[in-house]
Amino acid sequence: MLGCPPVKRFRRLFIANRGEVAARIARTCDALGVTPVFGVSEADREAPYLRGREFVVLGPSRSGESYLAMERIVQAAVQTRCSVVHPGWGFLAENPLFASLCEAHGVTFIGPPPSVMQQLGRKTPAKTAMAAAGLKLIPGSDGVLRDADQASEVAAAIGFPVLLKAESGGGGRGMRVVREAGGVKKAYESAQAESLAAFGDGRLYLEKLIEGGRHIEIQLLADKYGNVVHLGERDCSVQRKHQKLIEESPALVLSEEERQQTLAAAVRATESIGYVGAGTMEFLLDSGDELRFMEMNARLQVEHPVTEMRTGIDLVEAQIRVASGEPLWFTQSDVTLRGHAIECRINAEDPSNGFAPSPGVIEHWSVATADSNVRVDTHVESGYEVPPHYDSLVCKVIAWGEDRDAACDRLSEALQTMRCDGISTTIPMHVSVLASKEFRDNRYDTRAVPGWEV
Amino acid sequence: MAHVPVVPIGNPRESVVDKAEFDRELAGHDPLVRKLEARREEVKAGWGEKYVERVHEKDKLTTRERLERLKDEGTDLFEVGTFVNYGADFNGLRSPAAGVVTAFAKVEGRWCVVIANDNTVASGAWWPNTPEKIERAQEMARRLRLPTLYLVDCSGLYLPEQSKSFAGAKGAGHIFKMNSLLSAEGVPQIAGVFGDCIAGGGYMPIISDRVYMTEQAYMVIAGAALIKGAKSQHITSLDIGGPEVHVHQSGCADERVPDDITLIECLRREVARLPSSGASFYRGGVAPMAPRFSPKELPGLLPVDHRQAYEANEVLARLCDQSLFWEVLPSVGREMICGIGRVGGLYAGFVLNRQGLIDDPEAEGDARPGGILYRQGIAKISAFSRACDSDGIPLIWLQDISGFDIGAEAERHGLLAYGSNLIYTNSTNQTPMFTVLLRKASGAGYYAMAGLPYDPVVQLSTTVSRLSVMEGRTLAIASYNSKLDDNFEIVTTDPKERAQIEKRMAEVEARIEADMDPYVAAEQLDTDEIIRVDELRDWLEVLVEMSYQGVGYRRVKNPRIWTMHDLDVLVNGGRA
């Protein structure tokens, strides 16, 4: 997975994250000759990926006192003489204050400049920039709504059903679906109150509600010199409650024209905002088969292995090299996207019991690793105890094939030969999905999990 | 370690003060804000609609219309001296804004000082204080090397008041000296003559680097009215000194243009030829970012009642980018907060007074009031001021101060000497300084924290400023000291005498109270502008950006080699 000769720019890299992504980052550090230093909470002290490694205990298990404690993390990175910090995903990965704090104290932050990150974190400024670069947006209000009356006007103009969303929102809060004109005022007031309570900001904007769409995203990579490339798109439409379960690449539902047009516009948009590093642009494919920009995530994403399997490019390596001031070592024409790749996210949850969390000790863990077309990204091993404090991701299983069916078959076989005894996992659900007609025929959307009754 | 180790400061409004109190404090500011807005509108209206129409009838724009077109779209004007001559009566006539608008305007991406005669007020004539107001704006331009644009439309001195504006050291003639000094220091000056430019007014454009005239403009030493024979020969001022004469025959002007709109375009084009701003270079790749907590919250956190304390850090958190701040020497002189933050991506130094009670370093366990200067605080801000000067960091003084400590201990500690040292430092600083009279600005405290007598580039008052040599109560006590006891209570038991003393003391207090009104200072140029508390961050962004616009005239040290770091090492032993 290496590009050119190992980079020796950063000697030591601080990993400000945990679990699977921490192990993932460390793996590339080893390949590059960079020493990783882990920041962990008390709950993760015994994690297998720390064995024989340098680590700093940041604080108690509560994220607010460890993985989200900005000043402690910067202090830890400085103390352990790390010159760069990788925030992973989640936690502080998209926090512009944390990014600025790192830089102010001499620790390079892996990610875009704080001002760009902030712009992308705010719905309206991000959309304005993307529209200017030629991306199609979901029809909606031109920025934040003035009041409920304006909401009614906009809704009438773009047509129902519509979605009222919080400008500072996330995780589905401060959101209301409105299906007819009479419901606008009440929904506006309700969404505003919830948004104010949850985010301290009651401003709302409005979008057309696209139901039955598919979630398509594009992987982008940019260096500090304005060079931007795309690494293809991913289809992440198998979701439950806005959480992705299965991701794949390419998105076969796209017409070649729509694909190429949007990839090009995405690259233009990324360059226009001065983005640096790895980023993912998320779109909704509507009923007219048009990709509409939703938001850009200024971080590495969980499902990045899908792209790595098709391109042969190590994205974490790219992030580290870009952060150290290297120009991208390849151009767009050097990028080849081969075959088909699919990933299943395996969580410690019981899919037949409402996906109830299943923390506990993994008594026996084994996964077949002989097939080089199957990749398992994990941080667990036999005897590992899944802590209750954080997300329940146990591992990711990714399979590559010459075509979609081949990838599906390979993935399914790998899942069925895995053993994760002692806790419940979502493996049975994934096996069922992969075998289902709807999934194989690629006929489903974000509203339901194909081949599994939620 | 030569990093600028900023850390997050401040808390969300809900943790600082509950909604009820916040709303109450906001409401407290409300009448003052409304008064300010009403007065601004009043001044902007000049002599009124009738005079606006007169200007339009001549196919000319009013001064304020010209300014709207001159500045970059989407930017605001930052006016100074709005309230000069406010309330002054000249034999029944008013002189709103002293008949001239002086403002910072962004033109082609560069901040400029614009000096524009108000052609709706006595045809742009110069009143008492008009020269001083113009000179003040010129001085700001000189200090920051800002391109200066003159929008000339001026009928000369307002003659009935000439004794107050003609002859003095800072009278009208000094404007031309300032013109000359600006030119001598290489500050670009561009003049647009839109109409009358009579008598001494003529020198202002001539000394400027580029002069444009409209077809209605004329420049004359004396108008046709004073020229013998002009009447019978029907010779006008335009004939004597219009573009025909000055562009072609005398060479006193460079170009003629048909009208106001074209002239303004030409002025913009000239500015576009000047070097662009150095600000983005000095940002060092860091973009401007808003504070994490809204500056609009400031009025709700700053009680109008000057005796009520508040958390000074919360004010700072709403003025610095991302609410990131490096407090320098936090362990000593706790009555003062000083440190570095970015404003619009550019480094600035801040000095402000801590309010409420602070620990007394001389007596463990005891507390003493903030908002006062004690020995350590004076020494700290003195050293900080010197370091900012040494490092070329623009320095912002946020005053909310009652004064120096007084009494036996204060004298023994030599506060007079430490204070003098501080004053000496501020008096000899070269780095741009800006002073904000946040709330109270009293006596020697006003002096110590770089009040106007120490020539800050700009001094701003807020709607809640209180500026005077001492609080009314203090003066009353001083004046009637012989009638008071140890605790400043009236001694006499005679009810009549008591009532009389109380009445007289109340009168003294009321008089000083009236003096403290910021409009009193603004009227006589003892402060540069009155702003709303929630406008402060916008103003600071402009002032700081202007400080870094010009390149090559002042010291700007890169942060790696700041003297500031030495202070930190010497007191705190440096960081690991």
XYZ file of N, CA, C and O in Angstrom, chain A residues 100-194:
380
model
N -7.092 24.737 15.812
C -6.335 25.967 16.066
C -5.426 25.814 17.270
O -4.287 26.293 17.276
N -5.938 25.159 18.293
C -5.166 24.980 19.524
C -3.912 24.155 19.252
O -2.815 24.483 19.712
N -4.065 23.080 18.475
C -2.903 22.252 18.119
C -1.857 23.111 17.423
O -0.691 23.141 17.816
N -2.285 23.816 16.397
C -1.341 24.609 15.596
C -0.662 25.672 16.453
O 0.535 25.902 16.314
N -1.429 26.309 17.350
C -0.854 27.372 18.189
C 0.247 26.836 19.090
O 1.155 27.557 19.481
N 0.160 25.553 19.419
C 1.150 24.970 20.322
C 2.183 24.122 19.589
O 2.886 23.333 20.210
N 2.259 24.324 18.283
C 3.333 23.696 17.525
C 3.059 22.272 17.099
O 3.974 21.575 16.666
N 1.828 21.814 17.210
C 1.498 20.451 16.805
C 0.659 20.528 15.531
O -0.424 21.104 15.533
N 1.182 19.970 14.442
C 0.436 20.008 13.187
C -0.824 19.170 13.309
O -0.787 18.047 13.816
N -1.935 19.725 12.865
C -3.203 19.019 12.935
C -3.493 18.393 11.571
O -3.424 19.082 10.548
N -3.811 17.128 11.534
C -4.126 16.471 10.256
C -5.575 16.760 9.908
O -6.505 16.240 10.528
N -5.744 17.606 8.924
C -7.079 18.019 8.529
C -6.987 19.347 7.794
O -5.881 19.858 7.595
N -8.107 19.899 7.382
C -8.089 21.166 6.659
C -7.815 22.326 7.616
O -7.874 22.139 8.834
N -7.518 23.533 7.080
C -7.344 24.698 7.941
C -8.603 24.936 8.770
O -9.711 24.696 8.289
N -8.456 25.429 10.011
C -9.615 25.618 10.889
C -10.732 26.446 10.262
O -11.907 26.135 10.449
N -10.383 27.475 9.483
C -11.434 28.316 8.918
C -12.234 27.542 7.870
O -13.443 27.726 7.750
N -11.562 26.664 7.117
C -12.263 25.856 6.119
C -13.159 24.841 6.822
O -14.307 24.619 6.454
N -12.619 24.257 7.893
C -13.386 23.293 8.670
C -14.647 23.945 9.220
O -15.743 23.379 9.198
N -14.502 25.160 9.701
C -15.643 25.855 10.279
C -16.684 26.163 9.207
O -17.872 26.030 9.429
N -16.191 26.558 8.042
C -17.108 26.869 6.947
C -17.911 25.628 6.574
O -19.112 25.695 6.345
N -17.262 24.476 6.552
C -17.959 23.248 6.178
C -18.895 22.772 7.283
O -19.851 22.055 7.041
N -18.614 23.181 8.500
C -19.445 22.768 9.630
C -20.730 23.556 9.718
O -21.638 23.209 10.460
N -20.788 24.630 8.971
C -22.008 25.421 8.981
C -22.713 25.189 7.669
O -22.155 25.410 6.613
N -23.934 24.773 7.735
C -24.631 24.295 6.540
C -24.674 25.328 5.420
O -24.346 25.040 4.277
N -25.081 26.550 5.761
C -25.305 27.534 4.713
C -24.028 27.981 4.008
O -23.980 27.990 2.782
N -22.962 28.359 4.723
C -21.742 28.747 4.023
C -21.203 27.623 3.143
O -20.697 27.879 2.053
N -21.316 26.365 3.608
C -20.803 25.250 2.821
C -21.576 25.152 1.501
O -20.988 25.023 0.430
N -22.891 25.221 1.591
C -23.717 25.076 0.382
C -23.449 26.191 -0.615
O -23.407 25.964 -1.819
N -23.258 27.399 -0.096
C -22.998 28.530 -0.987
C -21.739 28.280 -1.809
O -21.730 28.489 -3.025
N -20.700 27.798 -1.138
C -19.439 27.546 -1.823
C -19.603 26.444 -2.866
O -19.061 26.526 -3.973
N -20.351 25.409 -2.527
C -20.515 24.277 -3.440
C -21.335 24.666 -4.662
O -21.034 24.250 -5.791
N -22.380 25.449 -4.437
C -23.210 25.878 -5.568
C -22.379 26.687 -6.546
O -22.496 26.533 -7.760
N -21.515 27.527 -5.992
C -20.670 28.360 -6.846
C -19.750 27.515 -7.711
O -19.366 27.907 -8.803
N -19.405 26.310 -7.238
C -18.509 25.431 -8.006
C -19.275 24.529 -8.959
O -18.688 23.686 -9.635
N -20.595 24.690 -8.998
C -21.365 23.941 -9.976
C -22.027 22.678 -9.466
O -22.558 21.889 -10.241
N -21.983 22.465 -8.149
C -22.667 21.280 -7.628
C -24.150 21.597 -7.453
O -24.527 22.718 -7.139
N -24.986 20.576 -7.636
C -26.412 20.768 -7.451
C -26.740 20.609 -5.972
O -26.222 19.732 -5.303
N -27.610 21.484 -5.517
C -28.002 21.411 -4.112
C -29.405 20.828 -4.005
O -30.157 20.788 -4.968
N -29.738 20.426 -2.790
C -31.123 20.050 -2.540
C -31.901 21.353 -2.515
O -31.515 22.283 -1.799
N -32.982 21.459 -3.296
C -33.725 22.716 -3.318
C -34.133 23.088 -1.896
O -34.488 22.227 -1.089
N -34.035 24.372 -1.606
C -34.401 24.774 -0.255
C -34.265 26.272 -0.072
O -34.160 27.017 -1.043
N -34.266 26.693 1.176
C -34.166 28.121 1.479
C -32.754 28.592 1.161
O -31.795 27.833 1.245
N -32.657 29.847 0.778
C -31.353 30.422 0.443
C -30.712 30.902 1.741
O -30.668 32.080 2.020
N -30.265 29.963 2.545
C -29.690 30.348 3.831
C -30.685 30.187 4.958
O -31.712 29.530 4.828
N -30.345 30.839 6.082
C -31.168 30.696 7.285
C -32.517 31.398 7.102
O -32.596 32.461 6.496
N -33.562 30.791 7.627
C -34.899 31.370 7.510
C -35.072 32.529 8.480
O -34.575 32.488 9.613
N -35.819 33.513 8.006
C -36.104 34.691 8.828
C -37.141 34.339 9.891
O -37.013 34.698 11.043
N -38.188 33.643 9.452
C -39.258 33.293 10.377
C -40.145 32.211 9.746
O -39.877 31.751 8.637
N -41.200 31.837 10.469
C -42.084 30.769 9.987
C -42.785 31.179 8.700
O -43.073 30.342 7.846
N -43.069 32.447 8.551
C -43.728 32.914 7.326
C -42.855 32.657 6.116
O -43.315 32.192 5.077
N -41.575 32.986 6.245
C -40.665 32.750 5.124
C -40.574 31.252 4.848
O -40.470 30.819 3.702
N -40.601 30.451 5.929
C -40.555 28.995 5.775
C -41.730 28.537 4.901
O -41.577 27.721 3.999
N -42.910 29.096 5.189
C -44.089 28.730 4.397
C -43.914 29.115 2.939
O -44.240 28.355 2.031
N -43.374 30.307 2.723
C -43.165 30.780 1.342
C -42.244 29.845 0.577
O -42.530 29.443 -0.546
N -41.105 29.550 1.198
C -40.106 28.705 0.536
C -40.678 27.315 0.275
O -40.515 26.743 -0.808
N -41.370 26.791 1.289
C -41.942 25.449 1.152
C -42.935 25.403 -0.003
O -42.950 24.463 -0.787
N -43.765 26.436 -0.097
C -44.744 26.483 -1.179
C -44.026 26.524 -2.526
O -44.441 25.876 -3.480
N -42.934 27.253 -2.584
C -42.203 27.402 -3.842
C -41.532 26.113 -4.302
O -41.539 25.775 -5.473
N -40.943 25.358 -3.356
C -40.221 24.151 -3.775
C -41.076 22.895 -3.715
O -40.717 21.863 -4.271
N -42.198 22.981 -3.045
C -43.103 21.834 -3.004
C -42.887 20.919 -1.818
O -41.750 20.702 -1.417
N -43.991 20.370 -1.279
C -43.915 19.450 -0.134
C -43.645 18.020 -0.620
O -43.926 17.707 -1.767
N -43.123 17.151 0.240
C -42.779 17.377 1.649
C -41.433 18.107 1.798
O -40.575 18.019 0.928
N -41.300 18.822 2.905
C -40.053 19.541 3.167
C -39.490 19.153 4.527
O -40.182 18.560 5.356
N -38.240 19.516 4.720
C -37.559 19.202 5.967
C -37.033 20.500 6.567
O -36.320 21.251 5.907
N -37.438 20.803 7.800
C -36.886 21.944 8.525
C -35.674 21.435 9.290
O -35.777 20.442 10.009
N -34.522 22.088 9.118
C -33.294 21.594 9.758
C -32.603 22.702 10.537
O -32.688 23.877 10.186
N -31.884 22.298 11.556
C -31.159 23.258 12.386
C -29.840 23.635 11.732
O -29.095 22.770 11.307
N -29.566 24.944 11.656
C -28.322 25.426 11.048
C -27.097 24.892 11.782
O -26.098 24.548 11.191
N -27.181 24.793 13.080
C -26.052 24.284 13.869
C -26.268 22.838 14.274
O -25.624 22.346 15.188
N -27.129 22.178 13.593
C -27.612 20.877 14.064
C -26.823 19.677 13.623
O -25.827 19.776 12.922
N -27.268 18.532 14.072
C -26.661 17.263 13.713
C -27.393 16.157 14.431
O -28.164 16.394 15.365
N -27.152 14.942 13.980
C -27.733 13.777 14.652
C -29.231 13.748 14.611
O -29.881 13.116 15.445
N -29.833 14.452 13.654
C -31.285 14.408 13.520
C -32.050 15.315 14.437
O -33.285 15.384 14.399
N -31.359 16.060 15.309
C -32.089 16.921 16.241
C -32.363 18.282 15.618
O -31.578 18.773 14.807
N -33.466 18.894 16.025
C -33.855 20.173 15.458
C -34.376 20.002 14.033
O -34.372 20.935 13.244
N -34.831 18.773 13.714
C -35.322 18.472 12.367
C -36.800 18.128 12.429
O -37.234 17.413 13.326
N -37.578 18.648 11.464
C -38.998 18.288 11.422
C -39.413 18.099 9.971
O -39.094 18.923 9.108
N -40.164 17.048 9.745
C -40.733 16.829 8.405
C -42.063 17.555 8.351
O -42.845 17.498 9.295
N -42.310 18.265 7.244
C -43.615 18.906 7.075
C -44.176 18.442 5.750
O -43.525 18.584 4.709
N -45.409 17.895 5.795
C -45.958 17.331 4.570
C -46.986 18.224 3.904
O -47.343 17.987 2.737
N -47.515 19.196 4.638
C -48.452 20.114 3.991
C -48.397 21.487 4.653
O -47.952 21.616 5.792
N -48.879 22.471 3.915
C -48.745 23.884 4.295
C -49.191 24.183 5.716
O -48.575 24.974 6.434
N -50.275 23.548 6.137
C -50.826 23.832 7.462
C -49.898 23.481 8.617
O -50.024 24.007 9.712
N -48.963 22.590 8.346
C -48.103 22.129 9.439
C -46.815 22.927 9.627
O -46.033 22.644 10.543
N -46.588 23.915 8.775
C -45.293 24.613 8.783
C -45.034 25.353 10.091
O -43.990 25.191 10.731
N -46.006 26.173 10.497
C -45.783 27.035 11.669
C -45.437 26.209 12.904
O -44.464 26.483 13.615
N -46.237 25.180 13.161
C -46.035 24.367 14.368
C -44.671 23.669 14.306
O -43.932 23.635 15.283
N -44.360 23.122 13.138
C -43.084 22.420 12.975
C -41.923 23.395 13.168
O -40.901 23.061 13.773
N -42.061 24.598 12.646
C -41.005 25.616 12.765
C -40.710 25.916 14.236
O -39.569 25.913 14.692
N -41.813 26.181 14.972
C -41.634 26.522 16.389
C -41.013 25.370 17.163
O -40.135 25.552 18.006
N -41.491 24.159 16.847
C -40.999 22.985 17.546
C -39.514 22.727 17.245
O -38.712 22.472 18.145
N -39.175 22.821 15.969
C -37.777 22.591 15.572
C -36.865 23.653 16.176
O -35.753 23.371 16.624
N -37.339 24.877 16.193
C -36.538 25.984 16.718
C -36.253 25.785 18.204
O -35.129 25.990 18.669
N -37.286 25.381 18.936
C -37.125 25.177 20.375
C -36.123 24.062 20.645
O -35.238 24.178 21.483
N -36.246 22.971 19.881
C -35.349 21.832 20.087
C -33.919 22.202 19.733
O -32.972 21.837 20.433
